Amino acid sequence: MASSEIESVNILANEFSKLPGVGKKTASRYAYYIVSLSKEGAKTFADAILNVKDKVIMCEECGNFTESSPCPICRTRNSEIICVVKEPKDVLAIEKSRSFNGVYHVLHGTINPMLGIGPNDIRIRELLDRVNKNNTKEVIMATNPDVTGDATALYIAKLLKPLGVKVSRIAQGISMGSELEYADEVTLSRAIEDRKDI
Amino acid sequence: MASSEIESVNILANEFSKLPGVGKKTASRYAYYIVSLSKEGAKTFADAILNVKDKVIMCEECGNFTESSPCPICRTRNSEIICVVKEPKDVLAIEKSRSFNGVYHVLHGTINPMLGIGPNDIRIRELLDRVNKNNTKEVIMATNPDVTGDATALYIAKLLKPLGVKVSRIAQGISMGSELEYADEVTLSRAIEDRKDI
């Protein structure tokens, strides 16, 4: 450690560097911001971190994060259509789009043999139980459009079809506002394959 | 608040959004990362924040952040050359470049009439006291090359010159590895003005 470095600041920067997408330099900027805070400001920050771990639990129905189980979405919405996502933050993204009014099912991961994540490591069993128990009409597979997301969607679809439920996959294509020129080849070929009549 | 949002997560995301350069979306990603931590992991993070505020103080000599005053740099280095910077993180940046072996003086700001920051609001008086008290030979003004950084450097240089001390300013020009084509006009004109014989 160089003489200009401060141990407690380094320890904090190391914590910040664990945040998604944060490198060493950014982590160090964040740590210096904390040093510049008042003592009360730092305490508020630390309390917010502890508070989240005290209060946030997993909804026993859908697996989303919530402060009360079942979560407000499971409690209040029609459960005929279930939208399956990889992570809790995906629920937030879809909710912000205001395009879906049913309930969710959070898998907490996707099948990924490279990382040793098999079908039993994510919440697939719980999804089948829900579909069996309730009058589910449709399951929308909204896992990410990548290799593991696609594979997981197909795997779950195979398990669901014998139960007589409709299974769909979110559309893939060119993003709104983007330019064809800069789209990657797979996206472009899917957009052409899945073209719609107008 | 939409039913998909969780109060304690929102409060934490709000704290994260105060970090430099962090927007709403990034803050929310950080907050979800904390939710995914173990309870111990979250406690370690919170403790690192509190610890920094408990331990880090300002060096009474140079104004840099330190865990013991005078700081290791002021304690061990020759104080004949003082490098004046705006903020503690600038010390870290210069130390990383291994290009300077003297001591520092952290102003904790630059003169900025737009923000109501005058000469008495930053650590100029302390700098003059140091120069008067010690056998300072040179003061290097290493404030940022922007309007307020330049103005502050000039202002301080005017105060220091009557004390018979050499005052210099860090060189400005084209950054290493950058391309002329993309350099802004002011940078380019300074680089030409300050050209060196080779």
mmCIF file with all atom_site columns, C-alpha atoms in Angstrom, chain B residues 191-198:
data_model
loop_
_atom_site.group_PDB
_atom_site.id
_atom_site.type_symbol
_atom_site.label_atom_id
_atom_site.label_alt_id
_atom_site.label_comp_id
_atom_site.label_asym_id
_atom_site.label_entity_id
_atom_site.label_seq_id
_atom_site.pdbx_PDB_ins_code
_atom_site.Cartn_x
_atom_site.Cartn_y
_atom_site.Cartn_z
_atom_site.occupancy
_atom_site.B_iso_or_equiv
_atom_site.pdbx_formal_charge
_atom_site.auth_seq_id
_atom_site.auth_comp_id
_atom_site.auth_asym_id
_atom_site.auth_atom_id
_atom_site.pdbx_PDB_model_num
ATOM 1 C CA . ALA B 1 191 ? -0.467 22.531 -26.838 1.00 0.00 ? 191 ALA B CA 1
ATOM 2 C CA . ILE B 1 192 ? 0.837  24.612 -29.735 1.00 0.00 ? 192 ILE B CA 1
ATOM 3 C CA . GLU B 1 193 ? 1.449  27.713 -27.620 1.00 0.00 ? 193 GLU B CA 1
ATOM 4 C CA . ASP B 1 194 ? 3.416  25.735 -25.036 1.00 0.00 ? 194 ASP B CA 1
ATOM 5 C CA . ARG B 1 195 ? 5.416  23.738 -27.593 1.00 0.00 ? 195 ARG B CA 1
ATOM 6 C CA . LYS B 1 196 ? 8.859  22.576 -26.503 1.00 0.00 ? 196 LYS B CA 1
ATOM 7 C CA . ASP B 1 197 ? 12.130 22.384 -28.404 1.00 0.00 ? 197 ASP B CA 1
ATOM 8 C CA . ILE B 1 198 ? 13.223 18.833 -29.117 1.00 0.00 ? 198 ILE B CA 1
#
